[in-house]
Amino acid sequence: MLKKTLLGLTAGALFMSTGSAMAANYKIDTAGQHAFIEFRIQHLGYSWVYGSFNKFDGNFTFDEKNPAADKVNVVINTDSVDTNHAERDKHLRSADFLNAAKYPQAKFTSTKVEKKGEQYDIIGNLTLNGVTKPVTLKAKLMGEGKDPWGGYRAGFEAHATLSLQDFKIKTNLGPKSQEVELIISVEGVQEKA
């Protein structure tokens, strides 16, 4: 009887420790260039302009069994906008668009995470150009597992569409250029407890 009780307690402890190990904190791997925040917007309805933000940082928690406990925090340096065209980037940093001198950072902080099939809805507040608005990122788990250096990683891809006017960006580039599409790809390294 004592042996069965000890076995039960040991199994329970293992199950509990495995469950708690699933809920983990991850640092977004920007140093290793395994994370990207990119965007695209139509140019006059004739083509797409693609760009990215080269400097950002953040973290997230991930618990596959309890997505409601997950959290995401990202800070973006708006002056790091890069569309591979110096004059356009200078214009995007100006008060006509990102107003990077006055608002050097954009921030996303999640308020809720919901799993819907294979997709995660990451609901949160985005602060951009001094305006905070609710935004939903449609995210997908790309994969997770051990890396060759003894760490553990998880990667996600997410998409969102933002209205420029919602964030007081009033420059009008035509009717097909009122929204910008975000494409976010992040790989996080699990932080040691």
XYZ file of N, CA and C in Angstrom:
579
model
N 0.834 -1.201 0.000
C 0.000 0.000 0.000
C 0.876 1.261 0.000
N 1.896 1.266 0.886
C 2.809 2.401 0.971
C 3.538 2.600 -0.362
N 3.924 1.461 -0.989
C 4.618 1.525 -2.264
C 3.723 2.166 -3.333
N 2.433 1.789 -3.370
C 1.492 2.340 -4.344
C 1.284 3.838 -4.112
N 1.199 4.212 -2.842
C 1.012 5.631 -2.517
C 2.211 6.448 -2.971
N 3.433 5.924 -2.690
C 4.647 6.626 -3.117
C 4.726 6.736 -4.637
N 4.352 5.650 -5.342
C 4.350 5.682 -6.799
C 3.356 6.721 -7.310
N 2.197 6.771 -6.693
C 1.166 7.745 -7.091
C 1.637 9.170 -6.883
N 2.270 9.408 -5.717
C 2.778 10.758 -5.434
C 3.890 11.153 -6.398
N 4.774 10.201 -6.712
C 5.868 10.470 -7.645
C 5.328 10.790 -9.029
N 4.354 9.977 -9.494
C 3.753 10.221 -10.812
C 3.052 11.573 -10.833
N 2.368 11.896 -9.747
C 1.671 13.189 -9.665
C 2.646 14.345 -9.714
N 3.754 14.197 -8.986
C 4.767 15.253 -8.982
C 5.369 15.438 -10.368
N 5.624 14.306 -11.058
C 6.159 14.394 -12.415
C 5.177 15.079 -13.344
N 3.897 14.719 -13.236
C 2.876 15.321 -14.087
C 2.784 16.821 -13.829
N 2.811 17.198 -12.543
C 2.721 18.613 -12.193
C 3.934 19.377 -12.700
N 5.119 18.787 -12.576
C 6.313 19.503 -13.025
C 6.342 19.602 -14.537
N 5.838 18.569 -15.229
C 5.769 18.636 -16.685
C 4.790 19.708 -17.105
N 3.639 19.773 -16.452
C 2.632 20.782 -16.787
C 3.158 22.179 -16.565
N 3.853 22.419 -15.460
C 4.350 23.762 -15.186
C 5.504 24.116 -16.106
N 6.246 23.094 -16.577
C 7.339 23.372 -17.509
C 6.807 23.855 -18.848
N 5.565 23.467 -19.161
C 4.978 23.882 -20.429
C 4.741 25.397 -20.452
N 4.376 25.969 -19.297
C 4.183 27.416 -19.216
C 5.562 28.040 -19.042
N 6.052 28.677 -20.100
C 7.427 29.171 -20.043
C 7.511 30.577 -20.611
N 8.543 31.290 -20.170
C 8.825 32.632 -20.680
C 9.865 32.534 -21.789
N 9.631 33.282 -22.863
C 10.532 33.289 -24.008
C 10.969 34.711 -24.321
N 12.242 34.854 -24.615
C 12.806 36.126 -25.078
C 12.893 36.055 -26.592
N 12.344 37.060 -27.287
C 12.392 37.064 -28.738
C 13.838 37.186 -29.200
N 14.242 36.294 -30.105
C 15.633 36.213 -30.552
C 15.906 37.215 -31.669
N 16.088 38.478 -31.268
C 16.437 39.509 -32.251
C 17.947 39.520 -32.507
N 18.728 39.139 -31.506
C 20.188 39.143 -31.662
C 20.628 38.138 -32.719
N 19.955 37.005 -32.769
C 20.315 35.970 -33.733
C 19.648 36.138 -35.079
N 18.935 37.278 -35.255
C 18.244 37.556 -36.519
C 17.236 36.456 -36.861
N 16.506 36.004 -35.836
C 15.466 35.002 -36.048
C 14.086 35.574 -35.751
N 13.950 36.871 -35.930
C 12.667 37.531 -35.703
C 12.559 38.714 -36.657
N 11.356 38.899 -37.202
C 11.149 39.951 -38.192
C 9.784 40.592 -37.988
N 9.734 41.908 -38.101
C 8.469 42.639 -38.162
C 8.466 43.354 -39.504
N 7.622 42.883 -40.397
C 7.583 43.415 -41.746
C 6.189 43.956 -42.045
N 6.102 44.753 -43.104
C 4.809 45.302 -43.487
C 4.773 45.495 -44.994
N 3.555 45.643 -45.493
C 3.397 46.016 -46.887
C 2.161 46.898 -47.026
N 2.234 47.826 -47.956
C 1.127 48.737 -48.220
C 1.100 48.998 -49.722
N -0.092 49.121 -50.254
C -0.198 49.377 -51.685
C 0.290 50.785 -52.017
N 0.965 50.891 -53.153
C 1.426 52.182 -53.642
C 0.515 52.615 -54.788
N -0.418 53.518 -54.464
C -1.350 54.072 -55.437
C -2.236 53.015 -56.091
N -2.241 51.805 -55.536
C -3.032 50.734 -56.125
C -2.348 50.034 -57.280
N -1.063 50.380 -57.539
C -0.352 49.812 -58.686
C 0.640 48.718 -58.287
N 1.133 48.798 -57.068
C 2.135 47.827 -56.623
C 2.174 47.841 -55.098
N 3.049 47.023 -54.532
C 3.230 46.972 -53.082
C 4.572 47.586 -52.702
N 4.585 48.319 -51.605
C 5.832 48.744 -50.969
C 6.006 47.852 -49.744
N 7.158 47.199 -49.654
C 7.468 46.326 -48.520
C 8.499 47.007 -47.628
N 8.401 46.754 -46.342
C 9.370 47.309 -45.414
C 9.450 46.493 -44.149
N 10.330 46.903 -43.266
C 10.504 46.209 -41.991
C 10.974 47.189 -40.930
N 10.889 46.746 -39.690
C 11.470 47.482 -38.574
C 12.667 46.661 -38.099
N 13.844 47.268 -38.156
C 15.074 46.531 -37.874
C 15.416 46.430 -36.395
N 14.810 47.296 -35.564
C 15.137 47.275 -34.135
C 13.864 47.141 -33.312
N 13.772 46.035 -32.614
C 12.650 45.790 -31.717
C 13.077 44.751 -30.700
N 12.282 44.610 -29.671
C 12.595 43.661 -28.600
C 11.277 43.208 -27.994
N 11.318 42.087 -27.318
C 10.092 41.640 -26.681
C 10.208 40.262 -26.068
N 9.106 39.830 -25.498
C 9.043 38.514 -24.876
C 7.606 38.017 -24.937
N 7.469 36.723 -24.698
C 6.134 36.138 -24.624
C 6.162 34.929 -23.713
N 5.006 34.595 -23.185
C 4.856 33.339 -22.457
C 4.021 32.421 -23.331
N 4.294 31.131 -23.228
C 3.569 30.170 -24.044
C 3.264 28.921 -23.228
N 1.988 28.592 -23.165
C 1.523 27.372 -22.514
C 0.479 26.764 -23.440
N 0.875 25.739 -24.159
C -0.008 25.129 -25.156
C -1.311 24.633 -24.536
N -1.245 24.209 -23.264
C -2.441 23.668 -22.613
C -3.335 24.745 -22.015
N -2.800 25.948 -21.871
C -3.591 27.020 -21.266
C -3.296 28.350 -21.972
N -3.760 28.508 -23.228
C -3.464 29.735 -23.982
C -3.958 31.000 -23.297
N -5.004 30.885 -22.484
C -5.539 32.068 -21.804
C -4.505 32.705 -20.876
N -3.484 31.937 -20.475
C -2.437 32.465 -19.596
C -1.282 33.100 -20.372
N -1.298 32.970 -21.691
C -0.194 33.487 -22.500
C -0.206 35.014 -22.551
N 0.990 35.578 -22.716
C 1.141 37.032 -22.806
C 2.206 37.360 -23.845
N 2.059 38.520 -24.485
C 3.016 38.993 -25.489
C 3.285 40.469 -25.244
N 4.563 40.845 -25.260
C 4.971 42.251 -25.134
C 6.075 42.530 -26.148
N 5.863 43.555 -26.983
C 6.856 43.921 -27.994
C 7.006 45.438 -28.022
N 8.255 45.888 -28.131
C 8.564 47.310 -28.273
C 9.363 47.481 -29.567
N 8.892 48.403 -30.426
C 9.510 48.633 -31.725
C 10.089 50.043 -31.772
N 11.325 50.174 -32.236
C 11.918 51.492 -32.471
C 11.452 51.971 -33.844
N 10.600 52.998 -33.846
C 9.990 53.426 -35.103
C 10.997 54.031 -36.082
N 12.103 54.570 -35.571
C 13.085 55.145 -36.493
C 13.901 54.080 -37.220
N 13.658 52.809 -36.905
C 14.378 51.726 -37.581
C 13.630 51.235 -38.823
N 12.590 51.974 -39.240
C 11.830 51.585 -40.432
C 12.760 51.537 -41.643
N 12.593 50.512 -42.458
C 13.513 50.289 -43.575
C 12.727 49.737 -44.762
N 12.630 50.541 -45.839
C 11.981 50.084 -47.065
C 12.979 49.999 -48.215
N 14.261 50.022 -47.882
C 15.330 49.931 -48.881
C 15.350 51.146 -49.805
N 14.928 52.293 -49.251
C 14.933 53.542 -50.026
C 15.085 54.688 -49.022
N 16.262 55.290 -48.963
C 16.604 56.250 -47.906
C 15.641 57.429 -47.824
N 15.296 58.014 -48.958
C 14.403 59.179 -48.933
C 12.999 58.810 -48.458
N 12.513 57.672 -48.904
C 11.191 57.224 -48.448
C 11.219 56.930 -46.948
N 12.295 56.300 -46.470
C 12.398 55.996 -45.041
C 12.416 57.272 -44.208
N 13.099 58.295 -44.708
C 13.133 59.596 -44.026
C 11.721 60.179 -43.946
N 10.960 60.056 -45.035
C 9.585 60.550 -45.054
C 8.714 59.739 -44.086
N 8.905 58.422 -44.033
C 8.110 57.579 -43.126
C 8.393 57.901 -41.658
N 9.614 58.350 -41.355
C 9.960 58.721 -39.974
C 9.371 60.080 -39.582
N 8.976 60.858 -40.566
C 8.509 62.226 -40.318
C 7.109 62.244 -39.694
N 6.650 63.452 -39.350
C 5.323 63.623 -38.754
C 4.195 63.240 -39.708
N 4.490 63.093 -40.991
C 3.474 62.662 -41.956
C 3.045 61.215 -41.717
N 3.932 60.425 -41.093
C 3.639 59.005 -40.905
C 3.890 58.566 -39.457
N 5.109 58.108 -39.160
C 5.398 57.503 -37.852
C 5.744 58.518 -36.767
N 6.124 59.715 -37.163
C 6.472 60.756 -36.190
C 7.494 60.231 -35.177
N 8.561 59.641 -35.708
C 9.536 58.934 -34.868
C 10.265 59.841 -33.882
N 10.437 61.104 -34.213
C 11.115 62.018 -33.281
C 10.274 62.222 -32.019
N 8.971 62.343 -32.180
C 8.086 62.559 -31.045
C 7.696 61.253 -30.358
N 7.511 60.195 -31.160
C 7.092 58.888 -30.634
C 8.095 57.834 -31.101
N 9.246 57.735 -30.422
C 10.314 56.850 -30.891
C 10.024 55.359 -30.759
N 8.966 55.031 -30.019
C 8.650 53.612 -29.850
C 7.174 53.344 -30.106
N 6.922 52.189 -30.697
C 5.571 51.628 -30.782
C 5.561 50.417 -29.860
N 4.417 50.161 -29.220
C 4.355 49.060 -28.255
C 3.098 48.234 -28.468
N 3.251 46.912 -28.355
C 2.102 46.012 -28.352
C 2.120 45.226 -27.053
N 0.999 45.255 -26.347
C 0.846 44.495 -25.107
C -0.444 43.700 -25.203
N -0.330 42.395 -25.099
C -1.521 41.553 -25.217
C -2.395 41.676 -23.976
N -3.691 41.498 -24.184
C -4.649 41.490 -23.077
C -5.366 40.147 -22.979
N -5.306 39.359 -24.064
C -6.040 38.099 -24.098
C -5.505 37.246 -25.248
N -5.421 35.943 -25.033
C -5.035 35.007 -26.092
C -6.081 33.908 -26.150
N -6.569 33.651 -27.348
C -7.565 32.597 -27.549
C -7.070 31.647 -28.629
N -7.229 30.354 -28.399
C -6.865 29.367 -29.425
C -8.120 28.965 -30.168
N -8.049 29.036 -31.508
C -9.163 28.658 -32.370
C -8.635 27.672 -33.400
N -8.782 26.399 -33.101
C -8.210 25.373 -33.975
C -6.700 25.440 -33.931
N -6.099 25.630 -35.094
C -4.631 25.743 -35.176
C -4.157 27.187 -35.031
N -5.091 28.108 -34.914
C -4.742 29.533 -34.874
C -4.914 30.112 -33.476
N -4.083 31.112 -33.169
C -4.197 31.863 -31.924
C -4.612 33.294 -32.264
N -5.633 33.788 -31.596
C -5.970 35.202 -31.675
C -5.296 35.896 -30.502
N -4.320 36.739 -30.803
C -3.617 37.485 -29.763
C -4.197 38.892 -29.764
N -5.024 39.168 -28.784
C -5.738 40.441 -28.691
C -4.960 41.343 -27.749
N -4.754 42.577 -28.164
C -3.987 43.476 -27.303
C -4.106 44.909 -27.737
N -3.296 45.750 -27.118
C -3.284 47.181 -27.406
C -1.987 47.550 -28.107
N -2.142 48.214 -29.256
C -0.993 48.727 -29.989
C -0.952 50.236 -29.821
N 0.198 50.733 -29.368
C 0.412 52.175 -29.270
C 1.362 52.571 -30.382
N 0.877 53.444 -31.264
C 1.635 53.888 -32.429
C 1.286 55.339 -32.696
N 2.275 56.172 -32.934
C 2.066 57.595 -33.210
C 1.261 58.270 -32.092
N 1.493 57.829 -30.859
C 0.834 58.421 -29.698
C -0.603 57.986 -29.502
N -1.072 57.013 -30.289
C -2.453 56.540 -30.202
C -2.448 55.066 -29.800
N -3.316 54.700 -28.859
C -3.447 53.300 -28.447
C -4.788 52.768 -28.919
N -4.736 51.644 -29.666
C -5.943 51.023 -30.207
C -5.872 49.518 -30.023
N -7.035 48.858 -29.871
C -7.022 47.392 -29.818
C -6.702 46.798 -31.191
N -5.888 45.755 -31.192
C -5.476 45.066 -32.417
C -5.506 43.564 -32.142
N -5.907 42.790 -33.126
C -5.864 41.333 -33.004
C -4.854 40.778 -33.993
N -3.866 40.056 -33.474
C -2.896 39.355 -34.308
C -3.398 37.934 -34.522
N -3.431 37.489 -35.766
C -3.799 36.117 -36.102
C -2.493 35.331 -36.194
N -2.249 34.465 -35.220
C -0.947 33.815 -35.105
C -1.047 32.303 -35.254
N 0.059 31.728 -35.679
C 0.156 30.277 -35.826
C 1.482 29.816 -35.237
N 1.439 28.737 -34.469
C 2.664 28.134 -33.939
C 3.392 27.449 -35.085
N 4.623 27.885 -35.353
C 5.417 27.270 -36.415
C 6.085 25.983 -35.928
N 6.465 25.987 -34.654
C 7.108 24.816 -34.088
C 7.802 25.151 -32.789
N 8.183 24.117 -32.072
C 8.927 24.296 -30.817
C 9.789 23.075 -30.577
N 10.863 23.277 -29.806
C 11.733 22.157 -29.476
C 13.113 22.618 -29.056
N 13.966 21.637 -28.813
C 15.337 21.922 -28.370
C 16.163 22.455 -29.536
N 17.108 23.344 -29.203
C 18.047 23.823 -30.217
C 19.408 23.154 -30.010
N 20.349 23.315 -30.945
C 21.652 22.637 -30.825
C 22.534 23.154 -29.700
N 22.136 24.247 -29.029
C 22.986 24.859 -28.002
C 22.458 24.630 -26.599
N 21.562 23.676 -26.446
C 21.057 23.326 -25.125
C 19.857 24.136 -24.673
N 19.315 24.960 -25.554
C 18.139 25.751 -25.213
C 16.863 25.145 -25.762
N 15.780 25.852 -25.552
C 14.473 25.422 -26.057
C 13.823 26.622 -26.716
N 13.236 26.430 -27.892
C 12.700 27.530 -28.674
C 11.265 27.274 -29.108
N 10.547 28.356 -29.353
C 9.212 28.296 -29.946
C 9.092 29.433 -30.939
N 8.469 29.151 -32.082
C 8.352 30.161 -33.120
C 6.921 30.339 -33.584
N 6.559 31.579 -33.867
C 5.210 31.932 -34.314
C 5.272 32.853 -35.518
N 4.242 32.781 -36.351
C 4.029 33.765 -37.398
C 2.664 34.391 -37.162
N 2.576 35.707 -37.340
C 1.315 36.412 -37.093
C 1.069 37.445 -38.180
N -0.208 37.755 -38.368
C -0.624 38.740 -39.374
C -1.670 39.667 -38.755
N -1.679 40.897 -39.220
C -2.707 41.860 -38.813
C -2.817 42.924 -39.897
N -3.959 43.566 -39.958
C -4.166 44.685 -40.874
C -4.552 45.901 -40.053
N -3.846 47.011 -40.273
C -4.081 48.237 -39.521
C -4.581 49.335 -40.442
N -5.517 50.115 -39.945
C -5.966 51.316 -40.650
C -5.067 52.477 -40.248
N -4.501 53.166 -41.229
C -3.610 54.290 -40.930
C -4.345 55.384 -40.165
N -5.584 55.653 -40.533
C -6.341 56.725 -39.883
C -6.613 56.424 -38.408
N -6.711 55.136 -38.052
C -6.911 54.774 -36.643
C -5.774 55.293 -35.770
N -4.593 55.428 -36.356
C -3.413 55.864 -35.603
C -2.989 57.289 -36.000
N -3.966 58.056 -36.473
C -3.782 59.472 -36.818
C -2.677 59.696 -37.838
N -2.528 58.732 -38.742
C -1.629 58.924 -39.882
C -2.528 59.388 -41.020
N -2.485 60.694 -41.296
C -3.474 61.306 -42.177
C -3.004 61.476 -43.609
N -1.750 61.184 -43.872
C -1.259 61.305 -45.239
C -2.041 60.357 -46.129
N -2.613 60.884 -47.197
C -3.485 60.099 -48.059
C -2.742 59.696 -49.322
N -2.519 58.402 -49.459
C -1.822 57.872 -50.636
C -2.797 57.233 -51.624
N -4.088 57.521 -51.447
C -5.091 56.969 -52.350
C -5.964 55.944 -51.659
N -7.110 55.613 -52.270
C -8.083 54.732 -51.624
C -7.593 53.318 -51.345
N -6.615 52.849 -52.099
C -6.120 51.483 -51.884
C -4.943 51.444 -50.906
N -4.590 52.604 -50.366
C -3.438 52.684 -49.462
C -3.841 53.173 -48.071
N -5.040 52.806 -47.652
C -5.540 53.234 -46.346
C -5.177 52.251 -45.228
N -4.762 51.059 -45.630
C -4.425 50.026 -44.645
C -3.028 49.477 -44.908
N -2.395 49.046 -43.836
C -1.073 48.416 -43.936
C -1.181 47.009 -43.351
N -0.565 46.066 -44.039
C -0.559 44.677 -43.575
C 0.739 44.410 -42.817
N 0.611 43.834 -41.635
C 1.775 43.445 -40.832
C 2.015 41.955 -40.967
N 3.274 41.578 -41.096
C 3.690 40.176 -41.121
C 4.772 40.033 -40.054
N 4.496 39.255 -39.035
C 5.409 39.147 -37.893
C 5.861 37.696 -37.760
N 7.153 37.496 -37.724
C 7.711 36.161 -37.556
C 8.713 36.219 -36.406
N 8.443 35.481 -35.338
C 9.330 35.531 -34.178
C 9.714 34.129 -33.710
N 10.934 34.035 -33.260
C 11.438 32.830 -32.624
C 11.898 33.231 -31.231
N 11.378 32.567 -30.227
C 11.736 32.897 -28.861
C 12.600 31.842 -28.223
N 13.534 32.274 -27.401
C 14.389 31.365 -26.639
C 13.867 31.308 -25.210
N 13.597 30.104 -24.750
C 13.049 29.935 -23.401
C 14.048 30.441 -22.366
N 13.558 31.267 -21.472
C 14.410 31.819 -20.419
C 14.534 30.812 -19.293
N 15.721 30.776 -18.711
C 15.973 29.849 -17.590
C 15.191 30.299 -16.371
N 14.654 29.365 -15.667
C 13.855 29.667 -14.468
C 14.756 30.176 -13.359
